[in-house]
JSON list of C-alpha atoms in Angstrom, two decimals:
[
{"chain": "A", "resi": 1, "resn": "MET", "atom": "CA", "xyz": [-54.74, 13.05, -107.54]},
{"chain": "A", "resi": 2, "resn": "GLU", "atom": "CA", "xyz": [-54.77, 9.21, -107.14]},
{"chain": "A", "resi": 3, "resn": "GLU", "atom": "CA", "xyz": [-58.28, 7.97, -107.96]},
{"chain": "A", "resi": 4, "resn": "GLU", "atom": "CA", "xyz": [-58.24, 4.43, -105.98]},
{"chain": "A", "resi": 5, "resn": "ASN", "atom": "CA", "xyz": [-59.27, 1.68, -108.52]},
{"chain": "A", "resi": 6, "resn": "SER", "atom": "CA", "xyz": [-56.23, 3.97, -110.52]},
{"chain": "A", "resi": 7, "resn": "PHE", "atom": "CA", "xyz": [-54.21, 0.44, -110.97]},
{"chain": "A", "resi": 8, "resn": "LEU", "atom": "CA", "xyz": [-57.53, -0.79, -113.27]},
{"chain": "A", "resi": 9, "resn": "GLY", "atom": "CA", "xyz": [-55.66, 0.92, -116.18]},
{"chain": "A", "resi": 10, "resn": "ARG", "atom": "CA", "xyz": [-54.54, 4.37, -117.59]},
{"chain": "A", "resi": 11, "resn": "GLY", "atom": "CA", "xyz": [-54.71, 4.49, -121.64]},
{"chain": "A", "resi": 12, "resn": "TRP", "atom": "CA", "xyz": [-55.65, 6.37, -124.70]},
{"chain": "A", "resi": 13, "resn": "ALA", "atom": "CA", "xyz": [-59.55, 6.20, -125.34]},
{"chain": "A", "resi": 14, "resn": "PHE", "atom": "CA", "xyz": [-60.78, 4.05, -128.35]},
{"chain": "A", "resi": 15, "resn": "PRO", "atom": "CA", "xyz": [-60.85, 5.44, -130.54]},
{"chain": "A", "resi": 16, "resn": "PRO", "atom": "CA", "xyz": [-58.67, 7.39, -130.31]},
{"chain": "A", "resi": 17, "resn": "ALA", "atom": "CA", "xyz": [-59.67, 11.14, -130.03]},
{"chain": "A", "resi": 18, "resn": "PHE", "atom": "CA", "xyz": [-58.62, 14.70, -128.92]},
{"chain": "A", "resi": 19, "resn": "ASP", "atom": "CA", "xyz": [-59.86, 17.19, -127.06]},
{"chain": "A", "resi": 20, "resn": "ALA", "atom": "CA", "xyz": [-60.28, 20.35, -128.60]},
{"chain": "A", "resi": 21, "resn": "LYS", "atom": "CA", "xyz": [-59.82, 22.65, -125.39]},
{"chain": "A", "resi": 22, "resn": "SER", "atom": "CA", "xyz": [-57.18, 21.11, -123.56]},
{"chain": "A", "resi": 23, "resn": "LYS", "atom": "CA", "xyz": [-55.45, 19.39, -126.56]},
{"chain": "A", "resi": 24, "resn": "LYS", "atom": "CA", "xyz": [-54.57, 16.30, -125.05]},
{"chain": "A", "resi": 25, "resn": "SER", "atom": "CA", "xyz": [-55.32, 12.70, -125.49]},
{"chain": "A", "resi": 26, "resn": "VAL", "atom": "CA", "xyz": [-59.31, 11.64, -124.48]},
{"chain": "A", "resi": 27, "resn": "MET", "atom": "CA", "xyz": [-58.34, 9.15, -121.82]},
{"chain": "A", "resi": 28, "resn": "ALA", "atom": "CA", "xyz": [-60.01, 5.71, -120.44]},
{"chain": "A", "resi": 29, "resn": "GLU", "atom": "CA", "xyz": [-59.41, 4.45, -117.12]},
{"chain": "A", "resi": 30, "resn": "GLU", "atom": "CA", "xyz": [-60.63, 2.12, -115.03]},
{"chain": "A", "resi": 31, "resn": "GLU", "atom": "CA", "xyz": [-63.78, 0.19, -116.09]},
{"chain": "A", "resi": 32, "resn": "GLU", "atom": "CA", "xyz": [-63.78, 1.75, -118.90]},
{"chain": "A", "resi": 33, "resn": "ASP", "atom": "CA", "xyz": [-60.31, 1.06, -120.30]},
{"chain": "A", "resi": 34, "resn": "ILE", "atom": "CA", "xyz": [-61.24, -3.23, -119.41]},
{"chain": "A", "resi": 35, "resn": "ARG", "atom": "CA", "xyz": [-63.66, -2.43, -121.59]},
{"chain": "A", "resi": 36, "resn": "GLN", "atom": "CA", "xyz": [-62.07, -0.58, -124.67]},
{"chain": "A", "resi": 37, "resn": "SER", "atom": "CA", "xyz": [-59.29, -3.52, -124.43]},
{"chain": "A", "resi": 38, "resn": "LEU", "atom": "CA", "xyz": [-61.77, -6.04, -124.61]},
{"chain": "A", "resi": 39, "resn": "PHE", "atom": "CA", "xyz": [-62.69, -4.87, -127.97]},
{"chain": "A", "resi": 40, "resn": "ILE", "atom": "CA", "xyz": [-59.38, -4.19, -129.44]},
{"chain": "A", "resi": 41, "resn": "ILE", "atom": "CA", "xyz": [-58.70, -7.88, -128.59]},
{"chain": "A", "resi": 42, "resn": "ILE", "atom": "CA", "xyz": [-61.34, -8.26, -130.09]},
{"chain": "A", "resi": 43, "resn": "SER", "atom": "CA", "xyz": [-61.21, -6.54, -132.56]},
{"chain": "A", "resi": 44, "resn": "THR", "atom": "CA", "xyz": [-57.50, -6.72, -133.67]},
{"chain": "A", "resi": 45, "resn": "THR", "atom": "CA", "xyz": [-56.16, -9.65, -136.09]},
{"chain": "A", "resi": 46, "resn": "PRO", "atom": "CA", "xyz": [-53.40, -10.96, -135.63]},
{"chain": "A", "resi": 47, "resn": "GLY", "atom": "CA", "xyz": [-50.60, -9.73, -137.71]},
{"chain": "A", "resi": 48, "resn": "GLU", "atom": "CA", "xyz": [-51.80, -6.37, -137.35]},
{"chain": "A", "resi": 49, "resn": "ARG", "atom": "CA", "xyz": [-49.80, -5.22, -135.41]},
{"chain": "A", "resi": 50, "resn": "ILE", "atom": "CA", "xyz": [-46.12, -4.75, -136.46]},
{"chain": "A", "resi": 51, "resn": "MET", "atom": "CA", "xyz": [-44.49, -4.18, -133.29]},
{"chain": "A", "resi": 52, "resn": "ASN", "atom": "CA", "xyz": [-46.70, -7.55, -131.77]},
{"chain": "A", "resi": 53, "resn": "PRO", "atom": "CA", "xyz": [-48.11, -9.19, -134.44]},
{"chain": "A", "resi": 54, "resn": "LYS", "atom": "CA", "xyz": [-49.86, -12.32, -132.17]},
{"chain": "A", "resi": 55, "resn": "PHE", "atom": "CA", "xyz": [-52.03, -9.83, -130.02]},
{"chain": "A", "resi": 56, "resn": "GLY", "atom": "CA", "xyz": [-56.50, -9.84, -131.27]},
{"chain": "A", "resi": 57, "resn": "CYS", "atom": "CA", "xyz": [-58.83, -13.02, -131.97]},
{"chain": "A", "resi": 58, "resn": "ASP", "atom": "CA", "xyz": [-58.31, -14.24, -135.22]},
{"chain": "A", "resi": 59, "resn": "LEU", "atom": "CA", "xyz": [-62.84, -13.62, -135.69]},
{"chain": "A", "resi": 60, "resn": "ILE", "atom": "CA", "xyz": [-61.88, -12.52, -139.34]},
{"chain": "A", "resi": 61, "resn": "SER", "atom": "CA", "xyz": [-61.27, -15.40, -140.78]},
{"chain": "A", "resi": 62, "resn": "SER", "atom": "CA", "xyz": [-65.01, -16.75, -139.02]},
{"chain": "A", "resi": 63, "resn": "VAL", "atom": "CA", "xyz": [-67.09, -15.02, -141.73]},
{"chain": "A", "resi": 64, "resn": "PHE", "atom": "CA", "xyz": [-67.78, -17.13, -144.20]},
{"chain": "A", "resi": 65, "resn": "ASP", "atom": "CA", "xyz": [-68.43, -20.67, -142.01]},
{"chain": "A", "resi": 66, "resn": "ASN", "atom": "CA", "xyz": [-71.16, -21.66, -141.66]},
{"chain": "A", "resi": 67, "resn": "ILE", "atom": "CA", "xyz": [-73.13, -20.84, -138.68]},
{"chain": "A", "resi": 68, "resn": "ASP", "atom": "CA", "xyz": [-73.52, -24.49, -136.96]},
{"chain": "A", "resi": 69, "resn": "SER", "atom": "CA", "xyz": [-72.03, -24.95, -133.59]},
{"chain": "A", "resi": 70, "resn": "LEU", "atom": "CA", "xyz": [-68.71, -26.43, -135.11]},
{"chain": "A", "resi": 71, "resn": "ALA", "atom": "CA", "xyz": [-68.03, -22.42, -135.64]},
{"chain": "A", "resi": 72, "resn": "VAL", "atom": "CA", "xyz": [-70.05, -21.15, -132.36]},
{"chain": "A", "resi": 73, "resn": "ASN", "atom": "CA", "xyz": [-67.52, -23.39, -130.64]},
{"chain": "A", "resi": 74, "resn": "ARG", "atom": "CA", "xyz": [-64.28, -22.02, -132.83]},
{"chain": "A", "resi": 75, "resn": "MET", "atom": "CA", "xyz": [-64.96, -18.72, -132.34]},
{"chain": "A", "resi": 76, "resn": "LYS", "atom": "CA", "xyz": [-65.72, -19.61, -128.62]},
{"chain": "A", "resi": 77, "resn": "ASP", "atom": "CA", "xyz": [-61.93, -20.78, -128.01]},
{"chain": "A", "resi": 78, "resn": "LEU", "atom": "CA", "xyz": [-60.54, -18.06, -130.06]},
{"chain": "A", "resi": 79, "resn": "ILE", "atom": "CA", "xyz": [-62.52, -15.27, -127.78]},
{"chain": "A", "resi": 80, "resn": "ARG", "atom": "CA", "xyz": [-61.17, -17.22, -124.76]},
{"chain": "A", "resi": 81, "resn": "THR", "atom": "CA", "xyz": [-57.47, -17.59, -125.42]},
{"chain": "A", "resi": 82, "resn": "ALA", "atom": "CA", "xyz": [-57.18, -13.87, -126.94]},
{"chain": "A", "resi": 83, "resn": "ILE", "atom": "CA", "xyz": [-59.05, -12.97, -124.03]},
{"chain": "A", "resi": 84, "resn": "LEU", "atom": "CA", "xyz": [-56.45, -15.49, -121.24]},
{"chain": "A", "resi": 85, "resn": "ASN", "atom": "CA", "xyz": [-53.52, -13.82, -123.27]},
{"chain": "A", "resi": 86, "resn": "TYR", "atom": "CA", "xyz": [-53.93, -9.91, -123.49]},
{"chain": "A", "resi": 87, "resn": "GLU", "atom": "CA", "xyz": [-56.40, -8.87, -120.36]},
{"chain": "A", "resi": 88, "resn": "PRO", "atom": "CA", "xyz": [-54.40, -10.43, -117.25]},
{"chain": "A", "resi": 89, "resn": "ARG", "atom": "CA", "xyz": [-57.07, -8.10, -115.45]},
{"chain": "A", "resi": 90, "resn": "ILE", "atom": "CA", "xyz": [-59.80, -9.55, -115.52]},
{"chain": "A", "resi": 91, "resn": "THR", "atom": "CA", "xyz": [-60.88, -13.52, -114.86]},
{"chain": "A", "resi": 92, "resn": "LEU", "atom": "CA", "xyz": [-63.17, -14.27, -118.76]},
{"chain": "A", "resi": 93, "resn": "HIS", "atom": "CA", "xyz": [-66.18, -16.69, -117.04]},
{"chain": "A", "resi": 94, "resn": "GLU", "atom": "CA", "xyz": [-68.64, -17.80, -119.75]},
{"chain": "A", "resi": 95, "resn": "VAL", "atom": "CA", "xyz": [-68.66, -15.89, -123.87]},
{"chain": "A", "resi": 96, "resn": "ILE", "atom": "CA", "xyz": [-72.05, -16.42, -124.97]},
{"chain": "A", "resi": 97, "resn": "ILE", "atom": "CA", "xyz": [-72.34, -15.94, -128.83]},
{"chain": "A", "resi": 98, "resn": "ASP", "atom": "CA", "xyz": [-76.03, -14.96, -129.84]},
{"chain": "A", "resi": 99, "resn": "THR", "atom": "CA", "xyz": [-77.28, -16.70, -134.02]},
{"chain": "A", "resi": 100, "resn": "SER", "atom": "CA", "xyz": [-80.43, -15.24, -133.65]},
{"chain": "A", "resi": 101, "resn": "GLN", "atom": "CA", "xyz": [-79.81, -12.47, -136.58]},
{"chain": "A", "resi": 102, "resn": "SER", "atom": "CA", "xyz": [-77.10, -13.99, -138.42]},
{"chain": "A", "resi": 103, "resn": "PHE", "atom": "CA", "xyz": [-78.94, -13.75, -141.68]},
{"chain": "A", "resi": 104, "resn": "GLU", "atom": "CA", "xyz": [-78.75, -10.27, -141.09]},
{"chain": "A", "resi": 105, "resn": "GLY", "atom": "CA", "xyz": [-75.25, -11.55, -140.56]},
{"chain": "A", "resi": 106, "resn": "VAL", "atom": "CA", "xyz": [-74.57, -9.94, -136.75]},
{"chain": "A", "resi": 107, "resn": "VAL", "atom": "CA", "xyz": [-73.37, -12.31, -133.91]},
{"chain": "A", "resi": 108, "resn": "HIS", "atom": "CA", "xyz": [-73.66, -10.77, -131.26]},
{"chain": "A", "resi": 109, "resn": "ILE", "atom": "CA", "xyz": [-70.48, -12.05, -128.29]},
{"chain": "A", "resi": 110, "resn": "THR", "atom": "CA", "xyz": [-71.87, -11.64, -124.96]},
{"chain": "A", "resi": 111, "resn": "MET", "atom": "CA", "xyz": [-68.25, -11.81, -122.99]},
{"chain": "A", "resi": 112, "resn": "GLU", "atom": "CA", "xyz": [-69.09, -12.08, -118.77]},
{"chain": "A", "resi": 113, "resn": "TYR", "atom": "CA", "xyz": [-66.06, -11.64, -116.53]},
{"chain": "A", "resi": 114, "resn": "THR", "atom": "CA", "xyz": [-64.61, -10.41, -113.22]},
{"chain": "A", "resi": 115, "resn": "ILE", "atom": "CA", "xyz": [-61.86, -7.42, -112.79]},
{"chain": "A", "resi": 116, "resn": "ARG", "atom": "CA", "xyz": [-59.70, -9.19, -110.98]},
{"chain": "A", "resi": 117, "resn": "LYS", "atom": "CA", "xyz": [-58.66, -6.53, -108.64]},
{"chain": "A", "resi": 118, "resn": "ILE", "atom": "CA", "xyz": [-62.34, -5.39, -106.74]},
{"chain": "A", "resi": 119, "resn": "ASN", "atom": "CA", "xyz": [-63.97, -7.96, -108.15]},
{"chain": "A", "resi": 120, "resn": "VAL", "atom": "CA", "xyz": [-66.67, -6.51, -109.83]},
{"chain": "A", "resi": 121, "resn": "ARG", "atom": "CA", "xyz": [-68.15, -9.24, -112.09]},
{"chain": "A", "resi": 122, "resn": "THR", "atom": "CA", "xyz": [-69.79, -7.46, -115.67]},
{"chain": "A", "resi": 123, "resn": "ASN", "atom": "CA", "xyz": [-70.70, -8.00, -118.71]},
{"chain": "A", "resi": 124, "resn": "ILE", "atom": "CA", "xyz": [-70.44, -6.73, -123.00]},
{"chain": "A", "resi": 125, "resn": "VAL", "atom": "CA", "xyz": [-71.68, -7.28, -125.73]},
{"chain": "A", "resi": 126, "resn": "TYR", "atom": "CA", "xyz": [-69.93, -7.62, -129.03]},
{"chain": "A", "resi": 127, "resn": "PRO", "atom": "CA", "xyz": [-71.12, -7.11, -132.79]},
{"chain": "A", "resi": 128, "resn": "PHE", "atom": "CA", "xyz": [-69.77, -9.16, -134.48]},
{"chain": "A", "resi": 129, "resn": "TYR", "atom": "CA", "xyz": [-70.86, -8.70, -138.09]},
{"chain": "A", "resi": 130, "resn": "LEU", "atom": "CA", "xyz": [-70.64, -10.92, -140.74]},
{"chain": "A", "resi": 131, "resn": "LYS", "atom": "CA", "xyz": [-71.33, -9.42, -143.65]},
{"chain": "A", "resi": 132, "resn": "GLU", "atom": "CA", "xyz": [-68.21, -8.02, -145.79]},
{"chain": "A", "resi": 133, "resn": "GLY", "atom": "CA", "xyz": [-67.72, -4.18, -145.97]},
{"chain": "A", "resi": 134, "resn": "THR", "atom": "CA", "xyz": [-69.44, -3.74, -142.56]},
{"chain": "A", "resi": 135, "resn": "ASN", "atom": "CA", "xyz": [-67.59, -1.82, -139.03]},
{"chain": "A", "resi": 136, "resn": "VAL", "atom": "CA", "xyz": [-67.24, -1.86, -136.49]},
{"chain": "A", "resi": 137, "resn": "THR", "atom": "CA", "xyz": [-68.26, 1.31, -134.60]},
{"chain": "A", "resi": 138, "resn": "GLY", "atom": "CA", "xyz": [-70.67, 0.88, -131.19]},
{"chain": "A", "resi": 139, "resn": "MET", "atom": "CA", "xyz": [-68.59, 1.57, -128.45]}
]
């Protein structure tokens, strides 16, 4: 029972979960797998993965930066580089960083991209919390 978009990928859902009935891990497929992959790439600090220490995006280094044009451009570059290196299924068009809530400790990062194999253009918004101790679970 292969789906026509099965080539987009299938993997464990993030965060990992298990179905109580089937006693199997919950899986993410196709566009949802790509969306979750982007969240994982942006959320992972390089060095966290022992077998792939370069994997991730070093956004955490921006937590204490003054939110000015230099910091925004640095964040955009970190995101572009990480996605270019670790998500080959998409073409990233634009990274938009909304700093309107930076005084509340939140910067919204919008990534506009096209899924290469099916030529679908979409976007996601990643809430990057600047306050220490805040956890990102808004997937």
